[in-house]
PDB file of C-alpha atoms in Angstrom:
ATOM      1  CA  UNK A1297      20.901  88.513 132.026  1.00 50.00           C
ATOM      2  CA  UNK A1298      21.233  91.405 129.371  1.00 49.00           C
ATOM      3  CA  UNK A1299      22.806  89.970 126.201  1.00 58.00           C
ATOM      4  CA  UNK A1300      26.223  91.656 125.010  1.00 57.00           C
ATOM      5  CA  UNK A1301      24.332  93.898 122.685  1.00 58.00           C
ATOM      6  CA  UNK A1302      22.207  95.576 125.294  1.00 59.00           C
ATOM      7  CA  UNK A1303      25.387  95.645 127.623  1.00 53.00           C
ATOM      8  CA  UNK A1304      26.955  97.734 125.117  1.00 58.00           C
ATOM      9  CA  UNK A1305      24.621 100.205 123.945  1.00 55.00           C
ATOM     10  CA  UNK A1306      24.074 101.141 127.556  1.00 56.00           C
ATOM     11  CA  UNK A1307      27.613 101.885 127.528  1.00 51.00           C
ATOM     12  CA  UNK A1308      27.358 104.053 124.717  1.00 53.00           C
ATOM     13  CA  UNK A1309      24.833 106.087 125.700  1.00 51.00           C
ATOM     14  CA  UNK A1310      26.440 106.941 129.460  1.00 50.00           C
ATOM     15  CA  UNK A1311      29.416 107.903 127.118  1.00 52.00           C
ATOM     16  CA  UNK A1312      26.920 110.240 125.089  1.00 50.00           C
ATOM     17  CA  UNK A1313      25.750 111.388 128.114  1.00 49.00           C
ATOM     18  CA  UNK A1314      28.532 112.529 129.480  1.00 50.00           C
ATOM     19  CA  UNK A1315      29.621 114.552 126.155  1.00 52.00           C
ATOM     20  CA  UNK A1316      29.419 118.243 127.149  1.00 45.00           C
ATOM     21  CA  UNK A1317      28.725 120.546 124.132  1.00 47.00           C
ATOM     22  CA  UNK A1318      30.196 123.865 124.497  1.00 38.00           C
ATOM     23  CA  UNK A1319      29.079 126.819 122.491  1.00 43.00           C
ATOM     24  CA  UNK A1320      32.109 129.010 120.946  1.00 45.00           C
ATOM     25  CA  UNK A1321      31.328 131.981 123.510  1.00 44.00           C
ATOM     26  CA  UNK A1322      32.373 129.784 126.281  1.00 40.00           C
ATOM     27  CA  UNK A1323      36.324 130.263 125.114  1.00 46.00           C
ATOM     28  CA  UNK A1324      35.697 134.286 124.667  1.00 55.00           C
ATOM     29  CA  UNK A1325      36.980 136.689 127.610  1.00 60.00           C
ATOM     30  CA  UNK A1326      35.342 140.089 127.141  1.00 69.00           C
ATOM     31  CA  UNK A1327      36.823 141.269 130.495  1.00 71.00           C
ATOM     32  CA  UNK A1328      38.715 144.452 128.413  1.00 80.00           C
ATOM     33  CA  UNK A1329      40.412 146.886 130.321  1.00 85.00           C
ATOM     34  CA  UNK A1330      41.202 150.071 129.630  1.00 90.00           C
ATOM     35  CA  UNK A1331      45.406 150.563 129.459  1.00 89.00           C
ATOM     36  CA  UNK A1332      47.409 153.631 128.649  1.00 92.00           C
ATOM     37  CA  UNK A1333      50.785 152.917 126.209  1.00 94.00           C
ATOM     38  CA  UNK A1334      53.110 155.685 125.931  1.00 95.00           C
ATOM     39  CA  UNK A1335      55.662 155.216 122.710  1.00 96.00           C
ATOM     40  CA  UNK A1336      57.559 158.409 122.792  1.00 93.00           C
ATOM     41  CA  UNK A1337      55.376 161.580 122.994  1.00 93.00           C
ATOM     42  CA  UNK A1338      52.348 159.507 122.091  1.00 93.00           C
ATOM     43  CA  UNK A1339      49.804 158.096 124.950  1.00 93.00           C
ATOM     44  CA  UNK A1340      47.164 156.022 123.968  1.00 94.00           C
ATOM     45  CA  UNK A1341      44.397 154.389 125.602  1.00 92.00           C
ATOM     46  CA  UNK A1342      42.679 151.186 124.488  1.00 93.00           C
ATOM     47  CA  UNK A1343      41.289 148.239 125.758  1.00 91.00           C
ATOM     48  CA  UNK A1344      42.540 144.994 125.484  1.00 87.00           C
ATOM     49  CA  UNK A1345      43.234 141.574 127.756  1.00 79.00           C
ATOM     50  CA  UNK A1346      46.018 141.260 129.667  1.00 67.00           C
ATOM     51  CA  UNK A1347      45.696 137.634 128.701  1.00 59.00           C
ATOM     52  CA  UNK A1348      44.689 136.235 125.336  1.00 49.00           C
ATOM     53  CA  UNK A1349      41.713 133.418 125.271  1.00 46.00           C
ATOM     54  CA  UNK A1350      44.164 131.567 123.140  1.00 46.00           C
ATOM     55  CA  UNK A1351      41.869 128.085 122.957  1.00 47.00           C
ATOM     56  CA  UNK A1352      39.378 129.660 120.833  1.00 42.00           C
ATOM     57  CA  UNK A1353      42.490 131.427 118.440  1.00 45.00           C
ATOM     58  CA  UNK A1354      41.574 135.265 120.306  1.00 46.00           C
ATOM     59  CA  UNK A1355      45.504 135.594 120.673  1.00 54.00           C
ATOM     60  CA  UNK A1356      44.548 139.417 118.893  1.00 54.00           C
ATOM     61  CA  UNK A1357      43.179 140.460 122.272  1.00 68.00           C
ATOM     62  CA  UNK A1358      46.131 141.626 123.794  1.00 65.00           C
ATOM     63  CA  UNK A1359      49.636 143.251 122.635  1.00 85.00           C
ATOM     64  CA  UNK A1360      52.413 140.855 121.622  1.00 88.00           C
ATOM     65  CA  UNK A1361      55.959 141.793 121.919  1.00 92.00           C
ATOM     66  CA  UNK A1362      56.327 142.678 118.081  1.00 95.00           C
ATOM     67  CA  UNK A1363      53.648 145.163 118.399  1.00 95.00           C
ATOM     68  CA  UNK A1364      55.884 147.523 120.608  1.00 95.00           C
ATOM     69  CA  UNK A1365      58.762 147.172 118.677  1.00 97.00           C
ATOM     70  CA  UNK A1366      56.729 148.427 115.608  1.00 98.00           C
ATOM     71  CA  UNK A1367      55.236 151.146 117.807  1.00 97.00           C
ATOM     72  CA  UNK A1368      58.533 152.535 119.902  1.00 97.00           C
ATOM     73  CA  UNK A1369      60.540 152.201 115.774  1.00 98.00           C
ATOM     74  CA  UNK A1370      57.214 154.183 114.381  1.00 97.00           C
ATOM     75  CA  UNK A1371      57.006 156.971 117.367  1.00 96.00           C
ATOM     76  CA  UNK A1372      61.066 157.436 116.596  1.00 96.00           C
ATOM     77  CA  UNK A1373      60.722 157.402 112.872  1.00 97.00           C
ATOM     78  CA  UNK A1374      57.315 159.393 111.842  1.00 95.00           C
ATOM     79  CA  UNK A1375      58.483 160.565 108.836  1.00 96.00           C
ATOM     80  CA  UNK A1376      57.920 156.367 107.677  1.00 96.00           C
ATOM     81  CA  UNK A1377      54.202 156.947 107.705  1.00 95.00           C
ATOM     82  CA  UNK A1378      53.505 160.730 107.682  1.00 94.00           C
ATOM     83  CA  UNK A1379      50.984 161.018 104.627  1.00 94.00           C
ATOM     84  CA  UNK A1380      50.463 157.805 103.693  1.00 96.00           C
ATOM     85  CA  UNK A1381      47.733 155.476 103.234  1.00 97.00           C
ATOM     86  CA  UNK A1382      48.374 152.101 104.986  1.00 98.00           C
ATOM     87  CA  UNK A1383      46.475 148.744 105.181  1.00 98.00           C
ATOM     88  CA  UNK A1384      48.169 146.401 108.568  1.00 98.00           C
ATOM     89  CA  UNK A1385      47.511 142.787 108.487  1.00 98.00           C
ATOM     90  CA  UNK A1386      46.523 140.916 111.993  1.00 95.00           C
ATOM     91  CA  UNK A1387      45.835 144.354 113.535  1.00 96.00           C
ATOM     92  CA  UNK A1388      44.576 143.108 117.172  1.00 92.00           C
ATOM     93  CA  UNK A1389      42.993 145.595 119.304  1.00 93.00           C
ATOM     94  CA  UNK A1390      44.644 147.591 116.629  1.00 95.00           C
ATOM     95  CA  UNK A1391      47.611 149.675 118.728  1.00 96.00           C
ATOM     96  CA  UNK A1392      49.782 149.911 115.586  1.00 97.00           C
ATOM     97  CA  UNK A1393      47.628 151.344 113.681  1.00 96.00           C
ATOM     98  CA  UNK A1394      45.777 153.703 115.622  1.00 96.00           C
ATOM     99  CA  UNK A1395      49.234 155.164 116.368  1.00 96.00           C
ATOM    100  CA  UNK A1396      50.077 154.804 112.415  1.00 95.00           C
ATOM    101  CA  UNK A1397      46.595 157.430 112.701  1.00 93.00           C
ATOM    102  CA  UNK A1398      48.731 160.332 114.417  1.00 93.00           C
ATOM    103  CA  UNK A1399      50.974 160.382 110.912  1.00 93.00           C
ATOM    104  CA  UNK A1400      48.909 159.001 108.444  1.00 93.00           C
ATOM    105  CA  UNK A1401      45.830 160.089 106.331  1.00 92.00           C
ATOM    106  CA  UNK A1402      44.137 156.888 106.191  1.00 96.00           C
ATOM    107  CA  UNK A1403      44.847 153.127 108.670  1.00 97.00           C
ATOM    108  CA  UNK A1404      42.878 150.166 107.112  1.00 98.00           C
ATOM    109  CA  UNK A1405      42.841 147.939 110.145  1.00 98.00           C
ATOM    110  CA  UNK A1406      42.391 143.941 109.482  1.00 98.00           C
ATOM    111  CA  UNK A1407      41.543 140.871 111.228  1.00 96.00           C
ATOM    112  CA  UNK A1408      40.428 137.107 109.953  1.00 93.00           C
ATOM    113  CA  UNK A1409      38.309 136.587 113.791  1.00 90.00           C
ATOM    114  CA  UNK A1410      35.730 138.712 114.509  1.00 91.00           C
ATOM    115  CA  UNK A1411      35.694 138.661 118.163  1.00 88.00           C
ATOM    116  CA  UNK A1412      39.182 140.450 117.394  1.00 90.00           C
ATOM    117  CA  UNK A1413      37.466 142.671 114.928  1.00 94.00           C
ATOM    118  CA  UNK A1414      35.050 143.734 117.175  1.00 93.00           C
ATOM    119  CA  UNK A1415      37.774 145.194 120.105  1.00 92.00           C
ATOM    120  CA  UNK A1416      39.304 146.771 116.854  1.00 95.00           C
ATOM    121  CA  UNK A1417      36.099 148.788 116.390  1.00 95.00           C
ATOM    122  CA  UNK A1418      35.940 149.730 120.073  1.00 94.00           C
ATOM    123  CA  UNK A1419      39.139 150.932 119.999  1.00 95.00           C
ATOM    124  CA  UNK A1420      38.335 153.103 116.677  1.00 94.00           C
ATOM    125  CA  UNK A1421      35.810 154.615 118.228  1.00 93.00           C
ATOM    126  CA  UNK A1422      37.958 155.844 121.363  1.00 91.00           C
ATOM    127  CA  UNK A1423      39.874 157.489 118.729  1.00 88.00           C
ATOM    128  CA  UNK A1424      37.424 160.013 117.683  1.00 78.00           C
ATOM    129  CA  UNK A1425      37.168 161.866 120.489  1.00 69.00           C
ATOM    130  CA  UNK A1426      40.825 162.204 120.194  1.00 68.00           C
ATOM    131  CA  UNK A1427      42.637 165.548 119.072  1.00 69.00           C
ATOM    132  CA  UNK A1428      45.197 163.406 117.652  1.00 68.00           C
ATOM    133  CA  UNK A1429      44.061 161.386 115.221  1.00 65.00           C
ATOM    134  CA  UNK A1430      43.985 162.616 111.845  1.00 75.00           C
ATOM    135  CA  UNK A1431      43.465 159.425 109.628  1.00 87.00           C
ATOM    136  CA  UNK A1432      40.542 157.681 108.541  1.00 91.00           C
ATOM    137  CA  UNK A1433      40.697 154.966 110.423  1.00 95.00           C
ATOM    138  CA  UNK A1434      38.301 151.603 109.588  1.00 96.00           C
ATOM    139  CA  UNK A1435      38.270 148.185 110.335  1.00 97.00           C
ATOM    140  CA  UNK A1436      37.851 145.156 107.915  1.00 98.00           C
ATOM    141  CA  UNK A1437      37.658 141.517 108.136  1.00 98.00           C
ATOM    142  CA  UNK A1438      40.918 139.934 106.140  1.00 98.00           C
ATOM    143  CA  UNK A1439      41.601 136.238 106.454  1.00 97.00           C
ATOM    144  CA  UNK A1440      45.041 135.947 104.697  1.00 97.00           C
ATOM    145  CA  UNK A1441      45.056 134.205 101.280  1.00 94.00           C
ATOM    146  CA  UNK A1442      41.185 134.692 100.862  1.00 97.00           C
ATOM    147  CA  UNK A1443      40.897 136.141  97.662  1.00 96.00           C
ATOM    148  CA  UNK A1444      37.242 137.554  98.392  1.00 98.00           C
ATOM    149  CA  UNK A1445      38.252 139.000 101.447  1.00 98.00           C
ATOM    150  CA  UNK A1446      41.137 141.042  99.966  1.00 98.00           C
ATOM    151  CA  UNK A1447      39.484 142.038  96.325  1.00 97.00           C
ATOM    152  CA  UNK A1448      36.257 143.553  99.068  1.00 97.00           C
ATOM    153  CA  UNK A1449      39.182 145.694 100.194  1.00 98.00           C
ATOM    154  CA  UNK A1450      40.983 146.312  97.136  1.00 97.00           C
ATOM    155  CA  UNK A1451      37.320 147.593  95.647  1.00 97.00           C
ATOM    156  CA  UNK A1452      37.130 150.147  98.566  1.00 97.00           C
ATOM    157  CA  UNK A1453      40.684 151.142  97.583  1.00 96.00           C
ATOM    158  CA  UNK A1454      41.452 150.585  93.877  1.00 95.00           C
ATOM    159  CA  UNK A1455      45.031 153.091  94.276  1.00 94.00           C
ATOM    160  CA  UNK A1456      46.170 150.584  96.651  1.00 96.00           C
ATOM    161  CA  UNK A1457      48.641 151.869  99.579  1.00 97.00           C
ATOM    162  CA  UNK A1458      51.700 153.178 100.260  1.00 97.00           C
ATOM    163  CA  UNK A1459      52.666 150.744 103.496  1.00 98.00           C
ATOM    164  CA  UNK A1460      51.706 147.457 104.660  1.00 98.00           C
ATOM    165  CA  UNK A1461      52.224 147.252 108.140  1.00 98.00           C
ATOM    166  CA  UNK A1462      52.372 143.507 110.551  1.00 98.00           C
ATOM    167  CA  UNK A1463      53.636 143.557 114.073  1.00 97.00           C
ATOM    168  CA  UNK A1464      54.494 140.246 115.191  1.00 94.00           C
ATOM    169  CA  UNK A1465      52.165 138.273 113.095  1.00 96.00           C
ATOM    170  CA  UNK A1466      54.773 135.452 112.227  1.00 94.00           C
ATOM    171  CA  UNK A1467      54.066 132.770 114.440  1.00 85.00           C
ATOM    172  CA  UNK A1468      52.097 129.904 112.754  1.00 89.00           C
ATOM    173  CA  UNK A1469      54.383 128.482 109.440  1.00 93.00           C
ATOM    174  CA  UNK A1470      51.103 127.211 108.373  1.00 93.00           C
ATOM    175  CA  UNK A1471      49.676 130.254 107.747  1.00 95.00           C
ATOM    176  CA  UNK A1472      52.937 132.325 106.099  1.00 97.00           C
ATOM    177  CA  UNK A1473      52.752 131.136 102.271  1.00 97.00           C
ATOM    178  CA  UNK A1474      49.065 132.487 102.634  1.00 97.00           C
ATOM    179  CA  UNK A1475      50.478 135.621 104.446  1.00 98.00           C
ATOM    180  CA  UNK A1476      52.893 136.521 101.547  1.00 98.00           C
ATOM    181  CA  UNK A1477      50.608 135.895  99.044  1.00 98.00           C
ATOM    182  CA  UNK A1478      48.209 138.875 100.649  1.00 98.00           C
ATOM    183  CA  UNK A1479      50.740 140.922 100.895  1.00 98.00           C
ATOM    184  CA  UNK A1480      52.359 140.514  97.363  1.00 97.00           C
ATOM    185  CA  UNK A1481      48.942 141.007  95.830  1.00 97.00           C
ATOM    186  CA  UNK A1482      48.619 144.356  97.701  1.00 98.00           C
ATOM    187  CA  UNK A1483      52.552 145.865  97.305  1.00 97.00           C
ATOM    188  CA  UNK A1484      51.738 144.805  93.579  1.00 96.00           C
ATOM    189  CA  UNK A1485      48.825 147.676  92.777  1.00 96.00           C
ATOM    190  CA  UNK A1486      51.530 150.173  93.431  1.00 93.00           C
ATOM    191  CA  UNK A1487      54.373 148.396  92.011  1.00 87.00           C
ATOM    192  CA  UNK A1488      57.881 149.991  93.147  1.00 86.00           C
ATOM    193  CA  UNK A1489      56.002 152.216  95.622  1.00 94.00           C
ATOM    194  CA  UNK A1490      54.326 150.097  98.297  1.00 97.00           C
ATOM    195  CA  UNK A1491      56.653 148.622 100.934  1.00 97.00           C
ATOM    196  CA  UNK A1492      56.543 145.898 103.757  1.00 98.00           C
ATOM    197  CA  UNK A1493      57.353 146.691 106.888  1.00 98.00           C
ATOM    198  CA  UNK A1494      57.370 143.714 109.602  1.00 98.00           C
ATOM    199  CA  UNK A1495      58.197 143.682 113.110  1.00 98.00           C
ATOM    200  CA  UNK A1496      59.462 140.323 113.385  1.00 98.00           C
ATOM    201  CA  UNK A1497      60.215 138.618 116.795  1.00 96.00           C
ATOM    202  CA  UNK A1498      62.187 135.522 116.571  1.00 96.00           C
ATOM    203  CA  UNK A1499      60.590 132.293 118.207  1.00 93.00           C
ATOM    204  CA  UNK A1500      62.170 129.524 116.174  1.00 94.00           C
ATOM    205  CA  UNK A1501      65.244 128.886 113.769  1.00 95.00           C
ATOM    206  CA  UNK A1502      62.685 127.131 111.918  1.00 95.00           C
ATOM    207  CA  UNK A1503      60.339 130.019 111.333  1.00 96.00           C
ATOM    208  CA  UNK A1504      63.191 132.690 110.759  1.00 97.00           C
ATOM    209  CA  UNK A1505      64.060 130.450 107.608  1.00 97.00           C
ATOM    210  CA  UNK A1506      60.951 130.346 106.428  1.00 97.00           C
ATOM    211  CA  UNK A1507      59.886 134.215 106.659  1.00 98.00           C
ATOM    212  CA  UNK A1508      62.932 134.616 104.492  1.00 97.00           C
ATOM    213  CA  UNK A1509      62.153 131.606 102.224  1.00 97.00           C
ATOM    214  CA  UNK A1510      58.767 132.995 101.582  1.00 98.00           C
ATOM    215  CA  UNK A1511      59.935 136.700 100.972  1.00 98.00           C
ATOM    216  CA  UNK A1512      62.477 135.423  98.536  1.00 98.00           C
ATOM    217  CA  UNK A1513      59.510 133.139  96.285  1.00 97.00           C
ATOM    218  CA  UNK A1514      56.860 135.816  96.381  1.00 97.00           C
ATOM    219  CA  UNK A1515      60.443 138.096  94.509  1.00 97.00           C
ATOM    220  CA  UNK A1516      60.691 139.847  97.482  1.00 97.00           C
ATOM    221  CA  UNK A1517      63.846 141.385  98.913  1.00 97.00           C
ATOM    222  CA  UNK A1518      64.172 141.547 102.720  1.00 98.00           C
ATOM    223  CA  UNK A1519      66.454 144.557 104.393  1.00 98.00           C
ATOM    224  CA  UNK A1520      66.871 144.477 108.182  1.00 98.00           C
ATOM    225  CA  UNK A1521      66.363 148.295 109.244  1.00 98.00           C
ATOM    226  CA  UNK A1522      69.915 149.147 110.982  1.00 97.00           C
ATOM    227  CA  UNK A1523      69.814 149.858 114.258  1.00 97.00           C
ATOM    228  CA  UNK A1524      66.500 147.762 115.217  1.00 98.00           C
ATOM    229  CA  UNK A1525      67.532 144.788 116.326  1.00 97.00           C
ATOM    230  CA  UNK A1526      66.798 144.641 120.030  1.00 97.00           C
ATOM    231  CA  UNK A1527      65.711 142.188 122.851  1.00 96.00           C
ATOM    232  CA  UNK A1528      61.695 142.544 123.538  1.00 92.00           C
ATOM    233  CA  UNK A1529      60.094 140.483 126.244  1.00 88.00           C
ATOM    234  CA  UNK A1530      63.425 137.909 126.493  1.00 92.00           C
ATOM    235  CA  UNK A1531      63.072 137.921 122.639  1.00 94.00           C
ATOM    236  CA  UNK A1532      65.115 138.955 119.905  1.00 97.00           C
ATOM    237  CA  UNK A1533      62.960 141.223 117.606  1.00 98.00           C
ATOM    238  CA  UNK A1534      64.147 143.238 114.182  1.00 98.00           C
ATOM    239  CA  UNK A1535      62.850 145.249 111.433  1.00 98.00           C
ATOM    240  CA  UNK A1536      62.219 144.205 108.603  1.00 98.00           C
ATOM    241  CA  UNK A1537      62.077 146.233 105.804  1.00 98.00           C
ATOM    242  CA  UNK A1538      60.453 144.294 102.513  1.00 98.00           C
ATOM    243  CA  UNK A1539      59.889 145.311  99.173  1.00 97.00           C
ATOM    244  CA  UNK A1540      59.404 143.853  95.575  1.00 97.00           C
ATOM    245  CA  UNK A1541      62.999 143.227  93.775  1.00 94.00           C
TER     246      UNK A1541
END
């Protein structure tokens, strides 16, 4: 009869042996299809998911509500980012900035995952074919609060920018503190010039608070843009407009 010992480190090794290792590219969906998005007079085409492989954090692969609220205000209000040089934090496949590219003379598009980065690319290059773009457009890697991430940027441009730009990129209260602290850092370079502009979609009283809490410890003053306010995918979604006090 096998002793208790034996007995048991039979039992560990069926457990071992039914472990099934997974590599990463198991949770990525490259399926990208090519979609058309009108805001206003502008048509763009650019692939993305119409599902996001969320288990593996690829939620960039597809456009979130807060992303064509930021769009439809942009395509209304030009004038925002004619000229201007503008840096947009969690870009995704990068439809906010690539429209940003119509107005603006240079889009610095960013991403912490590079799957993410990688549709952003694609996407760039669509563009330049395109009569309408007119900005430089590039893509870097930016994991928020990562000092070496942001100072590789800042290096590449030492005048800073005129506009931040995030479209729905509120949703983990983990990962705010970090997200104000990128963006202070950058509005700071051009002191009293450089603005904030977030299109914020409201998922929890929770959250809402602390957006605002943040803002206010980073000595930031938050305006909601009148006339934004709206209801976006069974969401209520706003404007923020946020600047240094």
């Amino acid at each position: 009869m096998a002793d208790s010992g034996s007995l048991r480190k039979r039992e560990e090794k069926e457990e071992e042996d039914d472990i099934v290792c997974l590599d990463p590219s198991f949770f990525v969906d490259r399926s990208y299809e090519m979609t058309t998005f009108t805001f206003g007079s502008h048509e763009l085409r650019l692939l993305c998911l119409r599902a996001a492989s969320t288990d593996f954090d690829l939620t960039g692969q597809l456009v979130w509500p807060g992303a064509v609220l930021m769009n439809n205000y942009l395509s209304q209000h030009p004038e925002i980012v004619k000229g201007c040089s503008v840096v947009e934090l969690g870009s995704g496949i990068g439809i906010t900035g690539i429209l940003c590219s119509r107005f603006c003379k240079e889009v610095v598009l960013t991403d912490h995952n590079d799957e993410v980065l990688e549709i952003i690319k694609k996407n760039i290059e669509l563009q330049s074919c395109s009569e309408n773009a007119h900005a430089v457009l590039t893509a870097e890697k930016l994991e928020w609060g990562n000092s070496d991430h942001l100072s590789g940027i800042i290096e590449k441009h030492p005048g800073g920018f005129d506009l931040v730009l995030g479209a729905d990129i509120c949703f983990q209260q983990s990962s705010i503190s970090c997200l104000f602290d990128t963006v202070e850092r950058i509005v700071r370079i051009q002191a009293g010039k450089c603005r904030f502009i977030l299109a914020y979609v409201s998922r929890t009283k929770v959250m809402d608070a602390l957006v605002l809490k943040e803002a206010e410890k980073h000595g930031m003053r938050v305006e909601e843009v009148n006339g934004t306010r709206t209801t976006i995918s069974n969401l209520e979604g706003v404007i923020f407009d946020i600047t240094l006090k």
